[in-house]
XYZ file of C-alpha atoms in Angstrom:
735
model
C 88.192 129.268 150.164
C 87.648 132.507 148.356
C 89.093 133.404 145.347
C 91.737 135.269 146.930
C 92.925 132.201 148.970
C 92.423 130.366 145.929
C 95.412 132.612 143.794
C 97.742 132.483 146.514
C 97.749 128.544 146.733
C 98.045 128.414 143.450
C 101.120 130.985 143.974
C 104.417 129.780 142.250
C 107.804 129.413 143.274
C 109.474 127.058 140.387
C 111.229 130.061 137.666
C 110.682 127.132 135.454
C 112.423 124.132 135.370
C 111.252 120.264 135.882
C 112.574 120.790 139.849
C 112.750 124.896 140.701
C 116.055 125.534 141.219
C 115.328 128.847 142.807
C 115.414 127.713 145.973
C 115.142 130.044 149.146
C 118.783 131.036 150.568
C 117.266 129.277 153.336
C 116.101 126.421 152.046
C 119.765 126.377 149.099
C 121.588 126.082 152.989
C 118.785 123.303 154.278
C 119.417 121.979 151.273
C 115.537 120.368 151.266
C 112.884 120.126 148.461
C 111.283 123.446 147.307
C 107.234 123.027 147.421
C 105.672 123.669 144.253
C 102.360 124.061 143.600
C 100.988 123.447 140.382
C 97.468 122.648 139.496
C 97.206 120.911 135.394
C 96.517 117.343 137.520
C 93.201 119.277 137.157
C 93.646 120.363 141.093
C 96.122 122.494 143.299
C 98.351 120.192 144.035
C 102.795 120.060 145.574
C 104.627 119.400 143.270
C 106.147 115.917 144.988
C 102.702 114.601 145.128
C 102.277 114.524 141.548
C 104.064 110.987 140.526
C 105.042 112.296 137.128
C 107.492 114.872 136.080
C 106.056 118.085 135.957
C 107.803 121.484 134.184
C 106.342 125.092 135.580
C 107.479 128.542 133.771
C 105.747 131.286 136.450
C 105.412 134.998 135.896
C 108.866 136.065 136.490
C 110.265 134.253 132.589
C 107.544 134.531 131.572
C 108.213 138.324 131.492
C 111.500 137.871 130.640
C 110.837 135.335 126.885
C 108.178 137.635 126.593
C 110.519 139.930 126.328
C 111.819 138.196 123.280
C 109.094 137.270 121.384
C 105.401 137.591 121.275
C 104.916 133.822 119.865
C 104.447 131.648 123.340
C 105.841 128.351 120.815
C 108.769 129.699 121.015
C 109.545 130.845 125.250
C 108.208 126.521 125.433
C 110.422 125.971 122.614
C 113.233 127.444 124.565
C 112.655 126.677 128.616
C 110.588 123.149 128.515
C 112.895 119.507 127.984
C 111.956 117.491 125.819
C 110.327 119.894 123.761
C 110.707 121.035 119.658
C 112.889 123.485 119.889
C 111.413 127.008 118.442
C 110.563 127.381 114.884
C 109.899 131.446 114.984
C 106.511 130.644 112.966
C 103.144 129.688 113.593
C 102.473 127.182 113.574
C 104.161 124.478 115.742
C 105.837 122.428 113.177
C 108.790 119.842 114.306
C 108.068 120.166 118.205
C 106.958 118.091 119.906
C 106.762 116.759 123.758
C 108.575 113.684 123.621
C 108.291 112.638 120.094
C 104.734 113.365 120.086
C 101.210 115.356 120.240
C 100.330 117.272 123.802
C 96.700 118.651 124.925
C 97.270 121.866 124.611
C 94.626 123.477 127.083
C 94.325 127.687 128.575
C 92.352 128.179 131.725
C 90.661 124.795 130.666
C 89.813 124.931 127.362
C 91.366 122.315 124.268
C 92.601 124.204 121.790
C 93.471 121.976 119.386
C 91.383 120.137 117.240
C 92.326 116.172 116.025
C 94.549 115.959 113.407
C 96.909 118.071 114.968
C 98.769 120.919 116.359
C 99.909 122.715 112.953
C 96.219 123.218 111.546
C 95.288 126.432 111.441
C 98.994 127.820 112.600
C 98.663 126.290 115.263
C 96.931 126.837 118.838
C 99.397 128.629 120.040
C 97.984 132.491 118.266
C 94.375 131.950 119.081
C 95.132 133.825 122.327
C 97.036 136.469 124.121
C 99.721 136.149 124.950
C 100.286 139.090 127.265
C 97.569 137.545 129.411
C 99.147 134.568 130.179
C 100.486 133.888 133.749
C 101.839 130.514 133.832
C 102.398 127.706 132.483
C 102.842 124.217 132.866
C 103.755 121.563 131.855
C 102.631 117.531 132.829
C 105.863 114.839 130.862
C 102.883 112.163 129.179
C 100.123 110.312 129.285
C 97.728 111.323 131.235
C 93.532 109.677 131.873
C 93.381 112.033 133.714
C 92.086 115.031 130.103
C 92.170 112.012 128.160
C 91.099 113.067 124.025
C 94.522 113.256 122.446
C 97.484 114.757 124.313
C 99.364 111.175 124.421
C 103.365 113.328 124.571
C 101.842 115.191 127.528
C 99.359 118.696 128.991
C 100.532 122.180 128.496
C 97.721 124.776 130.308
C 97.599 127.558 130.148
C 96.733 129.336 132.788
C 96.050 132.939 132.598
C 96.332 136.019 135.224
C 93.809 137.273 138.049
C 92.583 140.102 138.777
C 94.256 142.643 141.182
C 92.842 141.483 144.261
C 93.835 144.213 146.854
C 92.614 146.803 144.956
C 89.373 148.539 142.733
C 91.557 149.830 140.322
C 94.772 149.170 138.335
C 96.088 150.312 135.071
C 98.907 148.367 132.942
C 100.557 150.124 130.179
C 103.549 147.355 127.791
C 104.960 149.097 125.090
C 107.666 147.433 123.238
C 110.025 148.061 119.684
C 112.257 145.113 118.438
C 114.695 145.154 115.603
C 117.736 143.276 113.549
C 120.790 145.458 113.488
C 121.051 143.135 110.588
C 119.056 145.632 108.688
C 119.907 148.518 105.880
C 117.490 150.505 108.340
C 116.857 148.577 111.739
C 114.410 151.577 112.306
C 112.051 151.703 108.801
C 108.590 150.250 108.467
C 110.431 147.204 107.458
C 112.626 145.876 110.263
C 110.587 147.217 113.150
C 107.830 145.670 114.774
C 106.505 147.427 117.771
C 103.804 146.016 120.237
C 101.252 148.556 122.305
C 99.164 146.376 125.601
C 96.850 148.229 128.140
C 95.141 145.876 130.713
C 92.821 147.158 133.802
C 91.762 145.643 136.360
C 91.048 145.002 140.154
C 87.953 143.573 142.580
C 84.585 145.415 143.934
C 83.517 143.435 146.605
C 82.659 140.046 145.635
C 83.450 141.295 142.023
C 86.623 141.485 139.645
C 87.335 141.943 136.449
C 90.240 142.274 134.436
C 90.267 144.085 130.603
C 92.622 143.539 127.894
C 93.816 145.583 124.573
C 97.261 144.607 122.165
C 98.028 145.599 119.269
C 101.164 143.505 117.719
C 102.282 144.936 114.632
C 105.116 141.608 113.381
C 107.430 143.336 110.406
C 110.084 141.704 108.537
C 112.510 139.905 110.107
C 116.269 139.518 109.210
C 118.444 136.557 109.170
C 121.479 136.265 109.999
C 123.361 137.605 106.906
C 120.834 140.324 107.032
C 119.246 139.178 104.976
C 115.505 138.992 105.904
C 113.413 135.883 105.840
C 111.000 134.469 103.696
C 107.460 135.880 104.593
C 105.907 132.793 104.329
C 106.007 132.434 107.556
C 107.911 135.595 109.221
C 106.148 138.694 110.111
C 103.961 140.479 108.212
C 100.928 140.093 110.497
C 98.549 142.605 112.780
C 96.773 141.341 115.610
C 94.294 142.691 116.993
C 93.223 140.771 120.696
C 90.581 141.455 123.557
C 90.676 139.545 126.504
C 87.550 139.655 129.146
C 87.805 138.016 133.004
C 85.077 138.717 134.732
C 85.052 137.175 137.684
C 82.087 137.107 141.018
C 81.685 135.217 143.946
C 77.913 134.667 145.195
C 78.633 132.866 148.398
C 81.049 131.571 151.085
C 83.510 129.227 148.743
C 81.196 130.238 144.839
C 82.940 132.191 142.144
C 81.385 132.434 138.868
C 83.516 133.405 135.819
C 83.292 134.359 132.354
C 86.278 134.169 130.217
C 86.598 135.541 126.763
C 89.485 135.903 124.190
C 89.256 137.675 120.661
C 92.462 137.325 118.478
C 91.838 139.201 114.830
C 94.962 138.955 111.815
C 96.118 140.688 109.285
C 98.029 139.406 106.766
C 100.084 141.932 104.617
C 103.006 139.738 103.131
C 105.593 141.749 101.359
C 105.171 139.553 97.665
C 101.906 141.062 95.478
C 100.367 143.602 95.567
C 96.838 143.165 96.088
C 93.521 144.800 95.770
C 90.295 143.350 95.837
C 87.227 144.889 94.648
C 84.115 143.411 93.796
C 85.074 141.421 90.224
C 88.378 139.574 92.111
C 91.653 139.861 92.853
C 93.140 142.610 90.930
C 96.986 141.752 91.193
C 98.841 144.288 91.311
C 103.216 145.367 91.130
C 105.392 142.292 92.459
C 107.848 142.784 95.279
C 111.682 142.290 93.478
C 113.918 141.054 96.425
C 110.815 139.365 98.458
C 110.465 135.784 97.469
C 106.444 136.526 95.496
C 104.427 133.006 97.871
C 101.772 135.506 98.902
C 99.775 137.934 97.873
C 99.212 140.407 100.469
C 96.456 143.927 100.972
C 93.199 141.212 100.447
C 90.666 142.574 102.497
C 88.522 139.348 102.218
C 92.059 137.303 103.922
C 91.221 137.179 107.254
C 91.900 135.327 110.303
C 89.254 136.013 113.717
C 89.814 132.790 116.289
C 88.203 133.262 120.237
C 87.026 131.659 122.570
C 84.361 131.287 125.460
C 83.381 129.453 128.619
C 81.895 130.188 131.652
C 83.257 128.185 135.363
C 81.589 127.315 138.209
C 83.934 126.628 141.319
C 82.560 125.525 145.061
C 85.096 124.085 147.361
C 82.799 123.165 150.134
C 79.963 121.150 148.932
C 79.426 117.748 151.047
C 82.541 117.913 151.784
C 84.048 118.790 148.301
C 85.765 120.309 145.520
C 82.941 120.894 142.853
C 84.154 123.162 139.051
C 81.559 122.751 135.986
C 83.613 124.718 133.010
C 80.742 124.983 129.578
C 83.414 126.685 126.790
C 83.101 127.485 122.537
C 85.705 128.002 121.056
C 85.668 129.464 116.959
C 88.272 129.935 114.598
C 87.185 131.724 110.926
C 90.046 131.292 108.446
C 90.699 133.043 104.514
C 93.890 132.278 104.359
C 96.167 134.898 101.941
C 96.417 133.286 98.458
C 99.093 130.419 97.723
C 101.203 130.947 94.958
C 102.710 127.321 94.130
C 103.789 126.801 91.374
C 107.088 125.646 92.110
C 107.378 122.977 90.924
C 106.546 122.970 87.756
C 103.960 119.918 87.911
C 103.710 118.929 90.981
C 100.525 117.806 92.725
C 99.570 121.769 93.831
C 97.256 124.166 91.601
C 99.672 127.004 90.649
C 97.956 129.022 93.111
C 94.990 128.558 94.687
C 93.732 130.279 98.979
C 92.377 127.802 101.470
C 88.791 128.801 103.217
C 89.003 126.865 106.868
C 86.169 127.110 109.786
C 86.532 125.292 112.687
C 84.057 124.787 115.656
C 84.569 123.222 118.863
C 81.555 123.740 121.855
C 82.589 121.498 125.305
C 81.464 121.330 128.961
C 84.024 119.602 131.773
C 82.748 118.608 135.192
C 84.697 117.041 138.113
C 83.945 116.941 141.578
C 87.324 116.667 144.476
C 86.916 115.044 147.014
C 88.681 112.746 150.544
C 87.677 110.636 152.046
C 89.706 110.321 154.213
C 93.098 112.375 155.532
C 95.077 109.470 153.243
C 92.436 109.301 150.619
C 90.767 111.399 148.037
C 88.709 110.099 145.093
C 88.469 112.866 142.172
C 86.019 111.820 139.660
C 84.901 113.946 136.121
C 83.671 114.212 132.183
C 84.335 115.607 129.081
C 82.665 116.198 126.680
C 83.330 118.039 122.806
C 81.864 118.452 119.303
C 84.064 119.665 116.568
C 83.189 120.370 112.600
C 85.968 121.636 110.543
C 85.252 122.676 106.567
C 87.874 123.124 104.962
C 88.133 124.075 101.604
C 90.115 126.056 98.593
C 89.818 128.231 95.159
C 91.850 127.421 92.498
C 92.756 130.611 90.346
C 94.238 131.746 87.097
C 96.000 134.584 88.221
C 99.433 134.391 84.773
C 103.306 134.410 85.454
C 104.772 136.956 87.694
C 105.222 139.204 84.646
C 101.838 139.335 84.180
C 100.661 142.142 86.265
C 98.196 144.096 85.024
C 94.659 142.285 84.502
C 91.957 140.868 86.545
C 90.665 137.372 88.268
C 87.098 137.331 88.002
C 86.192 133.554 89.284
C 87.731 130.880 90.802
C 88.653 128.308 87.710
C 88.204 125.905 89.991
C 87.781 124.582 93.607
C 87.404 121.309 95.939
C 87.926 120.409 99.172
C 91.079 121.504 101.519
C 90.558 118.059 103.510
C 88.174 115.851 103.731
C 84.892 118.210 106.502
C 84.003 115.671 109.401
C 82.582 116.080 112.728
C 83.240 114.306 115.720
C 82.026 113.933 119.677
C 83.790 111.963 121.943
C 82.846 111.910 125.578
C 85.604 111.012 128.397
C 84.955 109.847 131.189
C 87.544 109.761 134.351
C 87.960 108.186 138.039
C 91.497 109.598 139.925
C 92.145 108.221 143.315
C 95.187 109.332 145.862
C 95.770 107.350 148.949
C 98.956 108.705 151.404
C 100.069 105.040 152.614
C 103.071 106.871 154.177
C 105.333 109.759 155.853
C 107.311 108.522 152.150
C 105.007 106.749 150.013
C 102.585 107.684 147.819
C 100.521 105.416 144.887
C 97.803 107.399 143.085
C 96.085 105.431 139.499
C 93.023 105.821 137.361
C 90.853 104.341 134.964
C 89.379 106.789 131.916
C 86.847 105.528 129.399
C 87.165 107.174 125.463
C 84.511 107.195 123.474
C 84.030 109.322 120.082
C 81.426 108.936 116.407
C 82.775 110.449 114.010
C 80.952 111.529 110.377
C 83.411 112.013 107.569
C 81.910 114.504 104.307
C 81.813 113.489 100.936
C 84.245 115.267 98.446
C 86.898 115.298 96.086
C 89.899 116.723 97.659
C 92.282 119.196 95.604
C 95.433 118.074 97.479
C 95.703 113.865 96.636
C 99.159 112.627 96.590
C 99.981 110.690 94.565
C 97.052 112.934 92.375
C 95.047 112.712 90.341
C 92.399 114.315 92.222
C 89.352 111.541 92.846
C 86.397 111.721 94.515
C 85.888 109.917 97.974
C 83.022 108.292 99.891
C 82.964 109.658 103.424
C 81.444 107.620 106.083
C 80.618 107.583 110.110
C 82.241 105.069 112.870
C 82.311 104.678 116.468
C 85.016 103.980 118.556
C 85.788 103.195 122.249
C 88.265 101.876 124.714
C 90.055 103.060 128.519
C 93.044 103.971 129.668
C 94.925 103.202 133.165
C 97.286 104.378 134.699
C 99.252 103.740 138.259
C 102.202 105.736 139.919
C 103.713 105.952 143.270
C 106.324 108.898 145.048
C 108.396 108.234 147.728
C 110.706 110.487 149.720
C 113.674 108.667 150.158
C 114.386 111.465 152.748
C 113.543 115.318 153.046
C 116.516 116.011 150.358
C 115.547 113.468 147.536
C 112.350 111.841 145.970
C 112.079 109.470 143.526
C 108.988 108.205 141.495
C 107.261 106.883 138.616
C 104.205 105.801 136.916
C 102.846 103.468 134.026
C 100.596 105.827 131.824
C 98.136 105.141 128.700
C 97.007 107.791 126.530
C 94.182 107.152 124.510
C 93.906 108.959 120.623
C 91.520 108.801 117.994
C 93.556 109.731 114.511
C 93.829 112.719 112.587
C 90.621 112.475 111.228
C 91.936 114.814 107.522
C 94.852 112.550 107.263
C 94.079 109.300 107.792
C 91.474 109.762 105.348
C 93.297 109.750 102.546
C 94.845 107.000 103.777
C 91.111 104.927 102.896
C 91.146 104.153 99.700
C 88.506 104.849 97.114
C 85.075 103.250 97.584
C 86.920 101.751 101.218
C 83.917 102.047 104.021
C 85.889 103.870 106.872
C 84.231 102.543 109.621
C 85.869 99.321 109.858
C 89.174 100.236 107.782
C 92.264 99.723 109.681
C 93.736 103.371 109.400
C 90.695 105.225 111.633
C 91.493 102.219 114.624
C 92.777 104.446 117.814
C 96.254 105.095 119.079
C 96.410 103.823 122.344
C 100.498 104.706 124.102
C 102.144 101.768 126.711
C 104.211 104.535 127.910
C 106.614 104.312 131.117
C 108.754 106.625 133.460
C 111.500 107.074 136.182
C 112.283 110.054 138.185
C 114.196 111.619 141.066
C 114.058 115.249 142.936
C 116.105 116.155 145.151
C 118.359 119.749 146.622
C 121.795 119.235 148.203
C 123.258 121.985 150.315
C 122.558 124.814 147.331
C 122.097 122.306 144.665
C 119.044 120.853 143.515
C 118.740 118.989 139.948
C 116.081 116.163 138.762
C 116.213 113.600 136.122
C 112.942 110.988 134.921
C 113.695 108.495 132.165
C 110.356 106.999 129.840
C 109.726 104.934 127.357
C 106.956 105.033 124.821
C 105.316 102.480 122.408
C 101.230 102.094 120.516
C 100.048 99.033 118.048
C 98.792 101.838 115.772
C 101.677 104.415 115.905
C 100.321 107.850 113.542
C 104.336 108.044 111.233
C 105.253 110.759 108.096
C 107.150 109.189 105.730
C 108.307 111.117 102.593
C 106.736 110.711 98.990
C 109.584 110.408 97.353
C 107.306 111.471 93.535
C 106.076 113.440 94.650
C 108.555 115.076 97.316
C 105.538 114.652 99.515
C 104.260 112.545 102.542
C 101.857 110.101 103.753
C 101.189 108.552 106.563
C 101.737 105.515 108.090
C 100.061 102.953 110.769
C 101.710 101.211 112.703
C 103.769 100.980 115.561
C 105.635 102.617 117.011
C 108.141 103.565 120.246
C 109.678 106.446 122.063
C 112.095 106.742 124.392
C 114.467 109.638 126.547
C 114.426 111.198 129.114
C 115.416 114.768 131.019
C 118.948 116.279 133.522
C 117.424 119.366 134.704
C 119.955 120.989 137.474
C 119.178 124.133 139.587
C 122.012 126.354 141.213
C 121.031 129.317 143.690
C 124.101 130.463 145.641
C 123.147 133.449 147.393
C 120.098 135.252 146.664
C 122.238 137.030 143.696
C 123.124 134.710 141.480
C 121.522 132.443 140.232
C 121.792 129.819 137.432
C 119.471 126.756 136.326
C 120.760 123.619 133.232
C 118.893 120.733 131.307
C 119.849 118.570 128.597
C 117.313 116.354 127.080
C 117.083 113.727 124.623
C 114.092 112.072 122.291
C 114.556 109.445 119.989
C 112.200 107.073 118.054
C 110.494 104.413 115.270
C 108.213 103.334 113.778
C 107.608 100.251 112.162
C 106.139 101.180 108.519
C 106.023 97.337 107.144
C 104.630 95.829 110.481
C 107.058 93.498 110.222
C 109.496 94.021 112.938
C 112.316 95.951 111.275
C 112.227 100.040 113.069
C 113.460 102.212 111.040
C 113.445 106.763 112.665
C 110.783 108.442 112.507
C 110.396 112.047 110.803
C 112.202 114.627 112.100
C 108.939 116.586 111.329
C 108.319 114.061 115.044
C 110.980 112.946 116.880
C 113.290 117.230 117.745
C 117.646 116.482 118.590
C 118.918 116.915 121.084
C 118.669 120.200 123.062
C 120.561 121.281 125.923
C 120.043 125.084 128.017
C 121.776 127.455 130.845
C 119.663 130.422 131.916
C 121.343 132.567 134.501
C 120.328 135.482 136.282
C 122.100 137.928 138.656
C 120.085 141.009 140.918
C 122.566 143.924 141.042
C 119.937 145.883 143.229
C 115.987 145.648 143.419
C 115.747 147.883 140.965
C 118.468 145.877 138.589
C 119.024 142.653 136.680
C 120.804 140.730 133.957
C 119.858 137.082 132.161
C 121.548 135.593 129.343
C 120.419 132.090 128.033
C 122.389 129.728 125.978
C 120.601 127.032 123.893
C 122.461 124.507 122.324
C 120.732 122.144 119.560
C 122.234 119.011 118.029
C 122.332 116.730 114.823
C 119.580 114.448 113.870
C 120.145 112.290 110.336
C 118.949 109.076 111.620
C 115.853 109.977 109.354
C 117.680 110.529 106.516
C 120.328 107.711 106.628
C 116.084 105.784 106.777
C 114.928 106.920 104.329
C 112.124 108.592 105.954
C 113.062 111.847 104.968
C 115.395 114.386 102.847
C 117.091 116.213 105.322
C 118.938 116.377 108.378
C 119.373 118.213 111.090
C 121.929 120.033 111.723
C 123.010 122.128 114.806
C 123.558 125.436 116.599
C 124.364 127.524 119.214
C 121.787 130.477 120.440
C 122.871 133.271 123.509
C 120.646 136.398 124.493
C 121.136 138.530 126.981
C 118.603 140.930 128.824
C 118.605 143.727 132.003
C 116.587 144.859 133.394
C 116.159 147.973 135.647
C 112.504 149.293 137.495
C 111.430 152.590 139.084
C 109.515 154.707 139.991
C 108.098 157.482 137.275
C 104.839 160.171 137.668
C 103.412 157.676 140.435
C 103.572 154.861 137.561
C 105.977 151.776 138.865
C 108.032 151.150 135.882
C 109.771 148.393 134.462
C 112.226 149.057 131.139
C 113.951 145.528 129.780
C 116.765 145.759 127.006
C 116.365 141.880 125.438
C 119.353 141.384 122.510
C 118.504 137.508 121.594
C 120.854 136.142 118.842
C 124.150 138.132 120.540
C 125.763 136.942 117.775
C 124.466 136.975 114.824
C 124.263 133.465 114.180
C 123.642 132.242 111.211
C 121.469 129.076 110.358
C 118.500 127.257 110.265
C 115.443 126.579 113.047
C 114.561 123.095 112.474
C 110.905 123.328 111.261
C 112.950 125.226 108.127
C 115.628 123.003 107.642
C 112.536 119.924 106.817
C 112.692 122.207 103.961
C 115.465 121.950 102.594
C 116.307 118.814 99.711
C 112.319 119.567 98.881
C 111.525 121.014 95.309
C 107.625 121.299 95.708
C 108.912 124.312 99.677
C 111.857 125.100 98.273
C 110.578 128.612 98.067
C 109.741 128.287 102.364
C 113.328 127.800 103.678
C 114.093 130.764 105.791
C 117.474 131.912 107.933
C 116.158 131.693 110.878
C 116.379 135.453 112.713
C 119.374 137.118 113.678
C 119.614 139.361 115.906
C 117.308 141.187 117.220
C 116.929 144.408 119.901
C 113.847 144.684 122.369
C 113.232 146.969 123.728
C 110.116 147.630 126.815
C 108.407 149.836 129.138
C 106.406 148.504 131.346
C 104.060 150.931 133.340
C 101.508 150.579 136.178
C 99.982 152.316 138.363
């Protein structure tokens, strides 16, 4: 099977619902379910053979959402039921899948380190979102991937080189500004992105090379005020992407993938010039909170990954895949001013320096045993190495602007350093019992060895900092799953599954709650989390309408739950029983070839038992999202012109506040986006002009991630309004 054949097999027809609503007019008239091909389950198969909730976001939806923002987490928040609403920041704060952390991958490479997805500015800024061609979401824990991901698997697949030409050139230019700015064309309000890509296929060799420059400047809220620059904007990204493929023989393929992102911070606030002697404090902005210090040549944020893959699609009657990868993050964050509240647990001004490295290998072999029975076996190995230190500087008060800091006055661990080795072995089998019934199941064995270093944290909760001795340990466990699909008829399919997930807790976080001097390897806090998940769902079509629904319930004995500390105004983790439940409902309607409408509703709730006494309280809003509803539509006027719109509704949630777990409640809001696309030929180039207007009504609101800082003096300066009405104009040329 050649690369071209594989690419054709993986072409997705859905527009991004759990069951594709973009059925053709002929299918709609016949009321048939569309056969969408997915591969996030580690092999290419029709979606109707997967015994769990699956969602696919194809290139059309990616183009529409990326026309609004290059932050791909916003796309997930707007399009994926059960995933947290858009945050507009680089971290995935308050964004989980069904209340639990998913596993993020890009072309099979894991993106998140142990310790949570939010570390090191989040896993979704480790690559250029413009290189992504489709996204697949598998809901719930899975024994296929393991190593975390108890909420599910979200995998990004990068673009393929053009197979029908030796050379193709694509250039895209976009501009974004805010109507609430005094001067929308001023550099403070105008962001822009330039991207160029070349690719092609020459005999048995194919290539895809891209470069992009993404300059994100000021963000204005619905009141026309510039948002707090702690997380919003003021970054410049240089992104490089290389994908090379070679077919050495029939049914074989070699592929090399390389990605590198270099981020430069330019947040308003204090101007900073770094010399050989240290930090030189310059002028201070008058209208922007002085939270970060900008212009530092010592500030860097570099993320890269490299992989080598080999595929043999006809080896001993089966398909063999091999992948080796390395991933590295090197981050020196901007100097942070943390003098609120006075006497709090943080030092006045600090700069964090973080380093993460990971190397891994993935092996798998898929083989049909009979026409009705197949097996896939595999092994995953990964080494992780993390370290993060912080340096404290005495920079005086905001009024003191004319002095130089030559050396840090203190330094210590930002988190405890650790090394982690994980080995996962799995086997999965599927049996087509009849034309209607298909059974699947398997088991995964996971072994983890870890070593946590000695150190004294600068940010001890509660203070004062204490020295903690490190240690090492090992744990292993099994995760099982079984599922079935049953076709009631050509138009309706039922599915159900029981799946376990195995996850080692965040070594950086749980080491904080182990008493100093206590042996790490024997403490209950280090116990892995085993999640039991039960799910029932259906996919169906009737006339020109398609629909899907799913409900689920999951539980675990050693969840990693967050509780705010009323004394320090910060938080702590609690290892305790946890349960999650909820569901998603998705529908699509396509009365003709011109009009398409999709709608979704999702609800997630979760409780935990902090004292393990049987008394459950609501889980924090950092981990559980309020209910969310969406309505998306598109209308094709001509083959060259179409329009689209999106309505996003986020509900209220106050359970965690009422139970004393959080200091805030989530207040709901509604957002409307609209856009249009026009295609034409210009100077021999296929040209697409796109105009997208986000937050059309200029609603003034706070995203859930920002609401989590309200009523908390320790983080009051991080509260920032969500983006107001923004206009993005983009031009796409392909030669």
